[in-house]
Amino acid sequence: MNSWIDALADLQQQGEPCVLVTIIEERGSTPRNAGSKMVVSRERLYDTIGGGHLEYKAQEIAREMLENRSRDTRLERFSLGASLGQCCGGATVLLFEPMGQPQAHIAVFGAGHVGRALVPLLASLPCKVRWIDSRESEFPEQIPQGVEKVLNDEVVDEVENMPAGSYFIVMTHNHQLDLELTAAILARNDFTYYGLIGSKSKRAKFEHRLRDRGFQPETVQRMRCPMGIAEVKGKLPIEIAVSIAGEVIATYNANFGEQANDGEKPVPMLVPASRRSRIG
């Protein structure tokens, strides 16, 4: 059986949600001491808080939290007597902490100067970044940890590989490629955010071409172009990157907890419950 700390690291690396269960209080005779932990995923149990019916009930609660996508911690007190089929006779309090909640997925198209400044900023957020370009030479030697480098001659094909609720950022070296990516992203129309690098005049040209392709005005209006926070001025790549990253953060703050169109699962957001109460 893997130790809880190794299991937690592995599950978080894989992006698989789990619940960390900790004994935070013990009274009388108990199977394990305060501080003992176990990790519960949808399929497996890692380490132990003492076995028996107590552990079974803890698994049951943890998997119910996973099923409901709970983001809140939970405290439960158990008497270790006949009702739990355990003869210790003591009592214990368990803390249930959801871990590895769904992360936002961000696709960055373009490994030019602004892309190279932006991706490290996004990589420092709790999100999954796919960095996509057809030009091997444009990528830096060192890709930030947590970023997936995608080299594909057919860049537009990568649009369909992103899950619903994703963030799309387009900043390629080619206006026609930007247009084709824009059309593919807007055709999906299931994204949380779509930003296109460019000026107001570029936006006007794209709007005209997209209308000619049959896109409805309300769909085109979802495109952010120019993108970034207007108050963040400057033309240096890092200044543009900070502006864009700020807009991404503002978007997931504003939309935290909203439902996707299919109503089946929440749009992946990044801000933990402990910070939401301080927003706004």
PDB file of C-alpha atoms in Angstrom:
ATOM      1  CA  MET A   1       0.000   0.000   0.000  1.00  0.00           C
ATOM      2  CA  ASN A   2       1.458   3.370  -1.010  1.00  0.00           C
ATOM      3  CA  SER A   3       2.090   5.966   1.684  1.00  0.00           C
ATOM      4  CA  TRP A   4      -0.475   8.742   1.735  1.00  0.00           C
ATOM      5  CA  ILE A   5       2.084  11.436   0.879  1.00  0.00           C
ATOM      6  CA  ASP A   6       3.379   9.589  -2.200  1.00  0.00           C
ATOM      7  CA  ALA A   7      -0.152   8.799  -3.312  1.00  0.00           C
ATOM      8  CA  LEU A   8      -1.245  12.414  -2.899  1.00  0.00           C
ATOM      9  CA  ALA A   9       1.689  13.648  -4.985  1.00  0.00           C
ATOM     10  CA  ASP A  10       0.991  11.063  -7.720  1.00  0.00           C
ATOM     11  CA  LEU A  11      -2.722  11.834  -7.880  1.00  0.00           C
ATOM     12  CA  GLN A  12      -2.142  15.580  -8.029  1.00  0.00           C
ATOM     13  CA  GLN A  13       0.413  15.080 -10.807  1.00  0.00           C
ATOM     14  CA  GLN A  14      -2.204  13.093 -12.735  1.00  0.00           C
ATOM     15  CA  GLY A  15      -4.890  15.693 -12.015  1.00  0.00           C
ATOM     16  CA  GLU A  16      -7.102  13.087 -10.327  1.00  0.00           C
ATOM     17  CA  PRO A  17      -9.340  14.402  -7.518  1.00  0.00           C
ATOM     18  CA  CYS A  18      -9.064  12.751  -4.109  1.00  0.00           C
ATOM     19  CA  VAL A  19      -9.861  13.342  -0.438  1.00  0.00           C
ATOM     20  CA  LEU A  20      -7.241  13.519   2.309  1.00  0.00           C
ATOM     21  CA  VAL A  21      -8.613  12.056   5.567  1.00  0.00           C
ATOM     22  CA  THR A  22      -6.835  12.977   8.810  1.00  0.00           C
ATOM     23  CA  ILE A  23      -7.425  11.970  12.425  1.00  0.00           C
ATOM     24  CA  ILE A  24      -7.345  15.337  14.191  1.00  0.00           C
ATOM     25  CA  GLU A  25      -8.582  14.264  17.636  1.00  0.00           C
ATOM     26  CA  GLU A  26      -8.553  11.030  19.643  1.00  0.00           C
ATOM     27  CA  ARG A  27     -10.176  10.247  22.966  1.00  0.00           C
ATOM     28  CA  GLY A  28      -9.760   7.024  24.833  1.00  0.00           C
ATOM     29  CA  SER A  29      -8.710   3.894  23.009  1.00  0.00           C
ATOM     30  CA  THR A  30      -8.442   4.340  19.229  1.00  0.00           C
ATOM     31  CA  PRO A  31      -6.802   2.212  16.503  1.00  0.00           C
ATOM     32  CA  ARG A  32      -4.433   4.996  15.373  1.00  0.00           C
ATOM     33  CA  ASN A  33      -3.137   8.260  16.789  1.00  0.00           C
ATOM     34  CA  ALA A  34      -4.047  11.824  15.865  1.00  0.00           C
ATOM     35  CA  GLY A  35      -2.202  12.915  12.705  1.00  0.00           C
ATOM     36  CA  SER A  36      -2.682   9.589  10.941  1.00  0.00           C
ATOM     37  CA  LYS A  37      -3.809  10.064   7.356  1.00  0.00           C
ATOM     38  CA  MET A  38      -5.143   8.225   4.341  1.00  0.00           C
ATOM     39  CA  VAL A  39      -5.990   9.267   0.805  1.00  0.00           C
ATOM     40  CA  VAL A  40      -9.203   8.191  -0.919  1.00  0.00           C
ATOM     41  CA  SER A  41      -9.549   8.356  -4.705  1.00  0.00           C
ATOM     42  CA  ARG A  42     -12.527   7.206  -6.756  1.00  0.00           C
ATOM     43  CA  GLU A  43     -10.970   3.776  -7.239  1.00  0.00           C
ATOM     44  CA  ARG A  44      -8.397   3.218  -4.509  1.00  0.00           C
ATOM     45  CA  LEU A  45      -7.454   3.732  -0.878  1.00  0.00           C
ATOM     46  CA  TYR A  46      -3.912   4.713   0.144  1.00  0.00           C
ATOM     47  CA  ASP A  47      -2.518   4.197   3.659  1.00  0.00           C
ATOM     48  CA  THR A  48      -4.833   3.674   6.638  1.00  0.00           C
ATOM     49  CA  ILE A  49      -6.460   5.358   9.622  1.00  0.00           C
ATOM     50  CA  GLY A  50      -6.858   2.039  11.439  1.00  0.00           C
ATOM     51  CA  GLY A  51      -9.041  -0.219   9.331  1.00  0.00           C
ATOM     52  CA  GLY A  52     -12.374  -1.676  10.332  1.00  0.00           C
ATOM     53  CA  HIS A  53     -15.770  -0.076   9.984  1.00  0.00           C
ATOM     54  CA  LEU A  54     -14.402   3.387  10.825  1.00  0.00           C
ATOM     55  CA  GLU A  55     -12.230   3.283   7.742  1.00  0.00           C
ATOM     56  CA  TYR A  56     -15.128   1.950   5.688  1.00  0.00           C
ATOM     57  CA  LYS A  57     -17.361   4.848   6.788  1.00  0.00           C
ATOM     58  CA  ALA A  58     -14.550   7.316   6.061  1.00  0.00           C
ATOM     59  CA  GLN A  59     -14.173   5.931   2.532  1.00  0.00           C
ATOM     60  CA  GLU A  60     -17.926   6.171   2.045  1.00  0.00           C
ATOM     61  CA  ILE A  61     -17.985   9.851   3.068  1.00  0.00           C
ATOM     62  CA  ALA A  62     -14.911  10.680   0.972  1.00  0.00           C
ATOM     63  CA  ARG A  63     -16.330   9.076  -2.165  1.00  0.00           C
ATOM     64  CA  GLU A  64     -19.635  10.844  -1.646  1.00  0.00           C
ATOM     65  CA  MET A  65     -17.663  14.124  -1.574  1.00  0.00           C
ATOM     66  CA  LEU A  66     -15.873  13.142  -4.786  1.00  0.00           C
ATOM     67  CA  GLU A  67     -19.147  12.232  -6.458  1.00  0.00           C
ATOM     68  CA  ASN A  68     -20.652  15.600  -5.481  1.00  0.00           C
ATOM     69  CA  ARG A  69     -17.447  17.461  -6.422  1.00  0.00           C
ATOM     70  CA  SER A  70     -17.424  19.015  -2.971  1.00  0.00           C
ATOM     71  CA  ARG A  71     -14.861  21.758  -2.440  1.00  0.00           C
ATOM     72  CA  ASP A  72     -15.482  22.269   1.270  1.00  0.00           C
ATOM     73  CA  THR A  73     -13.674  20.573   4.138  1.00  0.00           C
ATOM     74  CA  ARG A  74     -15.736  18.435   6.483  1.00  0.00           C
ATOM     75  CA  LEU A  75     -15.414  17.285  10.118  1.00  0.00           C
ATOM     76  CA  GLU A  76     -16.997  14.070  11.393  1.00  0.00           C
ATOM     77  CA  ARG A  77     -16.930  12.613  14.931  1.00  0.00           C
ATOM     78  CA  PHE A  78     -17.174   8.852  15.441  1.00  0.00           C
ATOM     79  CA  SER A  79     -17.698   6.862  18.629  1.00  0.00           C
ATOM     80  CA  LEU A  80     -15.766   3.611  18.351  1.00  0.00           C
ATOM     81  CA  GLY A  81     -18.379   1.404  19.920  1.00  0.00           C
ATOM     82  CA  ALA A  82     -20.962  -1.157  18.920  1.00  0.00           C
ATOM     83  CA  SER A  83     -22.554   1.093  16.283  1.00  0.00           C
ATOM     84  CA  LEU A  84     -19.345   0.948  14.244  1.00  0.00           C
ATOM     85  CA  GLY A  85     -18.615  -2.667  15.097  1.00  0.00           C
ATOM     86  CA  GLN A  86     -15.385  -1.652  16.819  1.00  0.00           C
ATOM     87  CA  CYS A  87     -14.580  -2.436  20.433  1.00  0.00           C
ATOM     88  CA  CYS A  88     -11.964   0.251  21.104  1.00  0.00           C
ATOM     89  CA  GLY A  89     -14.473   2.271  23.094  1.00  0.00           C
ATOM     90  CA  GLY A  90     -12.882   5.623  22.342  1.00  0.00           C
ATOM     91  CA  ALA A  91     -13.829   8.416  19.978  1.00  0.00           C
ATOM     92  CA  THR A  92     -12.144  10.087  17.048  1.00  0.00           C
ATOM     93  CA  VAL A  93     -12.662  13.156  14.877  1.00  0.00           C
ATOM     94  CA  LEU A  94     -11.807  12.995  11.175  1.00  0.00           C
ATOM     95  CA  LEU A  95     -11.047  15.889   8.851  1.00  0.00           C
ATOM     96  CA  PHE A  96     -11.966  15.396   5.172  1.00  0.00           C
ATOM     97  CA  GLU A  97     -10.117  17.686   2.727  1.00  0.00           C
ATOM     98  CA  PRO A  98     -10.920  17.611  -1.007  1.00  0.00           C
ATOM     99  CA  MET A  99      -7.742  17.738  -3.088  1.00  0.00           C
ATOM    100  CA  GLY A 100      -6.951  18.051  -6.770  1.00  0.00           C
ATOM    101  CA  GLN A 101     -10.249  19.577  -7.841  1.00  0.00           C
ATOM    102  CA  PRO A 102     -10.665  19.973 -11.627  1.00  0.00           C
ATOM    103  CA  GLN A 103      -8.176  22.459 -13.002  1.00  0.00           C
ATOM    104  CA  ALA A 104      -8.686  24.991 -15.745  1.00  0.00           C
ATOM    105  CA  HIS A 105      -7.349  23.884 -19.121  1.00  0.00           C
ATOM    106  CA  ILE A 106      -5.597  26.592 -21.135  1.00  0.00           C
ATOM    107  CA  ALA A 107      -4.493  26.273 -24.754  1.00  0.00           C
ATOM    108  CA  VAL A 108      -1.920  28.814 -25.919  1.00  0.00           C
ATOM    109  CA  PHE A 109      -1.430  28.882 -29.686  1.00  0.00           C
ATOM    110  CA  GLY A 110       1.864  30.502 -30.640  1.00  0.00           C
ATOM    111  CA  ALA A 111       5.400  30.328 -29.261  1.00  0.00           C
ATOM    112  CA  GLY A 112       6.528  33.790 -30.293  1.00  0.00           C
ATOM    113  CA  HIS A 113       7.827  36.533 -28.009  1.00  0.00           C
ATOM    114  CA  VAL A 114       4.550  37.126 -26.162  1.00  0.00           C
ATOM    115  CA  GLY A 115       3.843  33.415 -25.884  1.00  0.00           C
ATOM    116  CA  ARG A 116       7.261  32.831 -24.338  1.00  0.00           C
ATOM    117  CA  ALA A 117       6.538  35.573 -21.790  1.00  0.00           C
ATOM    118  CA  LEU A 118       2.964  34.449 -21.075  1.00  0.00           C
ATOM    119  CA  VAL A 119       3.292  30.691 -20.655  1.00  0.00           C
ATOM    120  CA  PRO A 120       5.555  30.830 -17.554  1.00  0.00           C
ATOM    121  CA  LEU A 121       3.002  33.128 -15.895  1.00  0.00           C
ATOM    122  CA  LEU A 122       0.149  30.726 -16.642  1.00  0.00           C
ATOM    123  CA  ALA A 123       2.286  27.786 -15.511  1.00  0.00           C
ATOM    124  CA  SER A 124       2.543  29.361 -12.056  1.00  0.00           C
ATOM    125  CA  LEU A 125      -1.250  29.126 -11.685  1.00  0.00           C
ATOM    126  CA  PRO A 126      -3.010  25.876 -10.710  1.00  0.00           C
ATOM    127  CA  CYS A 127      -3.969  25.038 -14.298  1.00  0.00           C
ATOM    128  CA  LYS A 128      -3.033  22.739 -17.152  1.00  0.00           C
ATOM    129  CA  VAL A 129      -1.396  24.506 -20.083  1.00  0.00           C
ATOM    130  CA  ARG A 130      -0.988  23.109 -23.589  1.00  0.00           C
ATOM    131  CA  TRP A 131       1.459  25.233 -25.606  1.00  0.00           C
ATOM    132  CA  ILE A 132       0.928  24.670 -29.300  1.00  0.00           C
ATOM    133  CA  ASP A 133       2.937  25.655 -32.377  1.00  0.00           C
ATOM    134  CA  SER A 134       4.093  24.138 -35.669  1.00  0.00           C
ATOM    135  CA  ARG A 135       7.618  25.554 -35.322  1.00  0.00           C
ATOM    136  CA  GLU A 136      10.029  23.573 -33.166  1.00  0.00           C
ATOM    137  CA  SER A 137      12.607  26.393 -33.266  1.00  0.00           C
ATOM    138  CA  GLU A 138      10.263  28.847 -31.523  1.00  0.00           C
ATOM    139  CA  PHE A 139       9.957  26.874 -28.307  1.00  0.00           C
ATOM    140  CA  PRO A 140      12.556  27.570 -25.601  1.00  0.00           C
ATOM    141  CA  GLU A 141      14.898  24.790 -24.542  1.00  0.00           C
ATOM    142  CA  GLN A 142      13.313  24.628 -21.108  1.00  0.00           C
ATOM    143  CA  ILE A 143       9.529  24.238 -21.023  1.00  0.00           C
ATOM    144  CA  PRO A 144       7.989  25.378 -17.697  1.00  0.00           C
ATOM    145  CA  GLN A 145       6.993  22.575 -15.361  1.00  0.00           C
ATOM    146  CA  GLY A 146       3.374  21.563 -15.794  1.00  0.00           C
ATOM    147  CA  VAL A 147       3.210  22.781 -19.414  1.00  0.00           C
ATOM    148  CA  GLU A 148       2.642  20.332 -22.254  1.00  0.00           C
ATOM    149  CA  LYS A 149       4.528  21.274 -25.408  1.00  0.00           C
ATOM    150  CA  VAL A 150       2.554  20.346 -28.545  1.00  0.00           C
ATOM    151  CA  LEU A 151       4.334  20.388 -31.906  1.00  0.00           C
ATOM    152  CA  ASN A 152       1.847  19.904 -34.736  1.00  0.00           C
ATOM    153  CA  ASP A 153       1.907  21.018 -38.356  1.00  0.00           C
ATOM    154  CA  GLU A 154      -1.903  21.005 -38.290  1.00  0.00           C
ATOM    155  CA  VAL A 155      -2.321  23.478 -35.437  1.00  0.00           C
ATOM    156  CA  VAL A 156      -6.080  23.911 -35.920  1.00  0.00           C
ATOM    157  CA  ASP A 157      -6.627  20.207 -35.220  1.00  0.00           C
ATOM    158  CA  GLU A 158      -5.597  20.843 -31.619  1.00  0.00           C
ATOM    159  CA  VAL A 159      -8.730  22.910 -30.926  1.00  0.00           C
ATOM    160  CA  GLU A 160     -10.928  19.825 -30.713  1.00  0.00           C
ATOM    161  CA  ASN A 161      -8.516  18.178 -28.269  1.00  0.00           C
ATOM    162  CA  MET A 162      -9.408  20.617 -25.490  1.00  0.00           C
ATOM    163  CA  PRO A 163     -12.242  19.845 -23.038  1.00  0.00           C
ATOM    164  CA  ALA A 164     -15.383  21.936 -22.673  1.00  0.00           C
ATOM    165  CA  GLY A 165     -14.898  25.002 -20.512  1.00  0.00           C
ATOM    166  CA  SER A 166     -11.314  25.552 -21.658  1.00  0.00           C
ATOM    167  CA  TYR A 167      -9.482  28.840 -22.051  1.00  0.00           C
ATOM    168  CA  PHE A 168      -8.112  29.552 -25.539  1.00  0.00           C
ATOM    169  CA  ILE A 169      -5.413  32.132 -26.273  1.00  0.00           C
ATOM    170  CA  VAL A 170      -4.379  32.686 -29.896  1.00  0.00           C
ATOM    171  CA  MET A 171      -1.218  34.598 -30.807  1.00  0.00           C
ATOM    172  CA  THR A 172       0.361  32.914 -33.811  1.00  0.00           C
ATOM    173  CA  HIS A 173       2.699  34.397 -36.423  1.00  0.00           C
ATOM    174  CA  ASN A 174       0.087  34.229 -39.197  1.00  0.00           C
ATOM    175  CA  HIS A 175      -3.185  36.193 -39.481  1.00  0.00           C
ATOM    176  CA  GLN A 176      -4.825  33.565 -41.670  1.00  0.00           C
ATOM    177  CA  LEU A 177      -3.960  30.884 -39.118  1.00  0.00           C
ATOM    178  CA  ASP A 178      -5.373  33.134 -36.391  1.00  0.00           C
ATOM    179  CA  LEU A 179      -8.601  33.353 -38.407  1.00  0.00           C
ATOM    180  CA  GLU A 180      -8.856  29.592 -38.892  1.00  0.00           C
ATOM    181  CA  LEU A 181      -8.225  29.004 -35.186  1.00  0.00           C
ATOM    182  CA  THR A 182     -10.827  31.629 -34.317  1.00  0.00           C
ATOM    183  CA  ALA A 183     -13.415  29.952 -36.533  1.00  0.00           C
ATOM    184  CA  ALA A 184     -12.705  26.528 -34.995  1.00  0.00           C
ATOM    185  CA  ILE A 185     -12.924  27.865 -31.431  1.00  0.00           C
ATOM    186  CA  LEU A 186     -16.097  29.891 -32.020  1.00  0.00           C
ATOM    187  CA  ALA A 187     -17.688  26.916 -33.794  1.00  0.00           C
ATOM    188  CA  ARG A 188     -17.311  24.954 -30.549  1.00  0.00           C
ATOM    189  CA  ASN A 189     -18.751  27.835 -28.503  1.00  0.00           C
ATOM    190  CA  ASP A 190     -18.245  25.866 -25.270  1.00  0.00           C
ATOM    191  CA  PHE A 191     -15.218  27.758 -23.984  1.00  0.00           C
ATOM    192  CA  THR A 192     -14.912  29.850 -20.842  1.00  0.00           C
ATOM    193  CA  TYR A 193     -12.568  32.388 -22.414  1.00  0.00           C
ATOM    194  CA  TYR A 194     -11.231  33.099 -25.890  1.00  0.00           C
ATOM    195  CA  GLY A 195      -8.615  35.800 -26.407  1.00  0.00           C
ATOM    196  CA  LEU A 196      -7.069  36.807 -29.737  1.00  0.00           C
ATOM    197  CA  ILE A 197      -3.992  39.015 -29.866  1.00  0.00           C
ATOM    198  CA  GLY A 198      -4.388  42.053 -32.083  1.00  0.00           C
ATOM    199  CA  SER A 199      -5.735  45.571 -32.507  1.00  0.00           C
ATOM    200  CA  LYS A 200      -9.265  46.939 -32.882  1.00  0.00           C
ATOM    201  CA  SER A 201      -8.751  47.068 -36.644  1.00  0.00           C
ATOM    202  CA  LYS A 202      -7.788  43.366 -36.667  1.00  0.00           C
ATOM    203  CA  ARG A 203     -10.953  42.613 -34.729  1.00  0.00           C
ATOM    204  CA  ALA A 204     -13.075  44.555 -37.238  1.00  0.00           C
ATOM    205  CA  LYS A 205     -11.579  42.600 -40.154  1.00  0.00           C
ATOM    206  CA  PHE A 206     -12.110  39.295 -38.378  1.00  0.00           C
ATOM    207  CA  GLU A 207     -15.701  40.145 -37.479  1.00  0.00           C
ATOM    208  CA  HIS A 208     -16.446  40.854 -41.134  1.00  0.00           C
ATOM    209  CA  ARG A 209     -14.857  37.594 -42.305  1.00  0.00           C
ATOM    210  CA  LEU A 210     -16.567  35.572 -39.588  1.00  0.00           C
ATOM    211  CA  ARG A 211     -19.966  37.026 -40.548  1.00  0.00           C
ATOM    212  CA  ASP A 212     -19.285  35.976 -44.122  1.00  0.00           C
ATOM    213  CA  ARG A 213     -18.741  32.443 -42.778  1.00  0.00           C
ATOM    214  CA  GLY A 214     -22.137  32.481 -41.098  1.00  0.00           C
ATOM    215  CA  PHE A 215     -21.177  33.137 -37.473  1.00  0.00           C
ATOM    216  CA  GLN A 216     -23.830  34.883 -35.416  1.00  0.00           C
ATOM    217  CA  PRO A 217     -22.928  38.271 -33.852  1.00  0.00           C
ATOM    218  CA  GLU A 218     -23.537  37.015 -30.309  1.00  0.00           C
ATOM    219  CA  THR A 219     -21.019  34.227 -30.854  1.00  0.00           C
ATOM    220  CA  VAL A 220     -18.393  36.550 -32.319  1.00  0.00           C
ATOM    221  CA  GLN A 221     -18.866  38.930 -29.381  1.00  0.00           C
ATOM    222  CA  ARG A 222     -17.477  36.266 -27.060  1.00  0.00           C
ATOM    223  CA  MET A 223     -14.048  36.826 -28.630  1.00  0.00           C
ATOM    224  CA  ARG A 224     -11.717  39.081 -26.633  1.00  0.00           C
ATOM    225  CA  CYS A 225      -9.718  41.171 -29.111  1.00  0.00           C
ATOM    226  CA  PRO A 226      -7.807  43.194 -28.165  1.00  0.00           C
ATOM    227  CA  MET A 227      -7.309  40.956 -25.158  1.00  0.00           C
ATOM    228  CA  GLY A 228      -5.820  41.800 -21.808  1.00  0.00           C
ATOM    229  CA  ILE A 229      -6.539  44.360 -19.112  1.00  0.00           C
ATOM    230  CA  ALA A 230      -6.713  47.788 -20.745  1.00  0.00           C
ATOM    231  CA  GLU A 231      -5.226  49.516 -17.689  1.00  0.00           C
ATOM    232  CA  VAL A 232      -1.999  47.515 -18.071  1.00  0.00           C
ATOM    233  CA  LYS A 233      -0.176  49.580 -20.683  1.00  0.00           C
ATOM    234  CA  GLY A 234       2.976  48.808 -22.619  1.00  0.00           C
ATOM    235  CA  LYS A 235       4.173  46.974 -25.700  1.00  0.00           C
ATOM    236  CA  LEU A 236       6.930  44.849 -24.234  1.00  0.00           C
ATOM    237  CA  PRO A 237       6.172  41.102 -24.408  1.00  0.00           C
ATOM    238  CA  ILE A 238       6.145  40.789 -20.614  1.00  0.00           C
ATOM    239  CA  GLU A 239       3.800  43.781 -20.276  1.00  0.00           C
ATOM    240  CA  ILE A 240       1.383  42.251 -22.780  1.00  0.00           C
ATOM    241  CA  ALA A 241       1.710  38.863 -21.068  1.00  0.00           C
ATOM    242  CA  VAL A 242       0.911  40.305 -17.631  1.00  0.00           C
ATOM    243  CA  SER A 243      -2.140  42.048 -19.095  1.00  0.00           C
ATOM    244  CA  ILE A 244      -3.425  38.809 -20.650  1.00  0.00           C
ATOM    245  CA  ALA A 245      -2.717  36.727 -17.539  1.00  0.00           C
ATOM    246  CA  GLY A 246      -4.568  39.320 -15.468  1.00  0.00           C
ATOM    247  CA  GLU A 247      -7.629  39.034 -17.693  1.00  0.00           C
ATOM    248  CA  VAL A 248      -7.584  35.237 -17.428  1.00  0.00           C
ATOM    249  CA  ILE A 249      -7.463  35.508 -13.626  1.00  0.00           C
ATOM    250  CA  ALA A 250     -10.257  38.100 -13.617  1.00  0.00           C
ATOM    251  CA  THR A 251     -12.369  35.780 -15.774  1.00  0.00           C
ATOM    252  CA  TYR A 252     -12.108  32.759 -13.522  1.00  0.00           C
ATOM    253  CA  ASN A 253     -12.664  34.902 -10.425  1.00  0.00           C
ATOM    254  CA  ALA A 254     -15.854  36.334 -11.911  1.00  0.00           C
ATOM    255  CA  ASN A 255     -17.174  32.993 -13.166  1.00  0.00           C
ATOM    256  CA  PHE A 256     -16.283  30.787 -10.207  1.00  0.00           C
ATOM    257  CA  GLY A 257     -18.826  28.018  -9.753  1.00  0.00           C
ATOM    258  CA  GLU A 258     -20.889  28.665 -12.898  1.00  0.00           C
ATOM    259  CA  GLN A 259     -22.321  25.646 -14.676  1.00  0.00           C
ATOM    260  CA  ALA A 260     -21.342  24.517 -18.151  1.00  0.00           C
ATOM    261  CA  ASN A 261     -24.034  24.500 -20.833  1.00  0.00           C
ATOM    262  CA  ASP A 262     -24.542  20.762 -20.523  1.00  0.00           C
ATOM    263  CA  GLY A 263     -25.378  21.200 -16.827  1.00  0.00           C
ATOM    264  CA  GLU A 264     -23.367  18.115 -15.956  1.00  0.00           C
ATOM    265  CA  LYS A 265     -20.204  19.512 -14.445  1.00  0.00           C
ATOM    266  CA  PRO A 266     -18.988  22.917 -13.289  1.00  0.00           C
ATOM    267  CA  VAL A 267     -16.726  25.011 -15.467  1.00  0.00           C
ATOM    268  CA  PRO A 268     -13.188  24.366 -14.150  1.00  0.00           C
ATOM    269  CA  MET A 269     -12.073  27.324 -12.045  1.00  0.00           C
ATOM    270  CA  LEU A 270      -8.919  27.947 -10.106  1.00  0.00           C
ATOM    271  CA  VAL A 271      -9.675  29.897  -6.941  1.00  0.00           C
ATOM    272  CA  PRO A 272      -9.968  27.821  -3.741  1.00  0.00           C
ATOM    273  CA  ALA A 273     -12.830  28.387  -1.305  1.00  0.00           C
ATOM    274  CA  SER A 274     -10.448  29.998   1.188  1.00  0.00           C
ATOM    275  CA  ARG A 275      -9.818  32.847  -1.260  1.00  0.00           C
ATOM    276  CA  ARG A 276     -13.298  33.241  -2.749  1.00  0.00           C
ATOM    277  CA  SER A 277     -14.606  34.942   0.392  1.00  0.00           C
ATOM    278  CA  ARG A 278     -12.023  37.699  -0.069  1.00  0.00           C
ATOM    279  CA  ILE A 279     -12.897  38.376  -3.714  1.00  0.00           C
ATOM    280  CA  GLY A 280     -14.956  41.413  -4.592  1.00  0.00           C
TER     281      GLY A 280
END
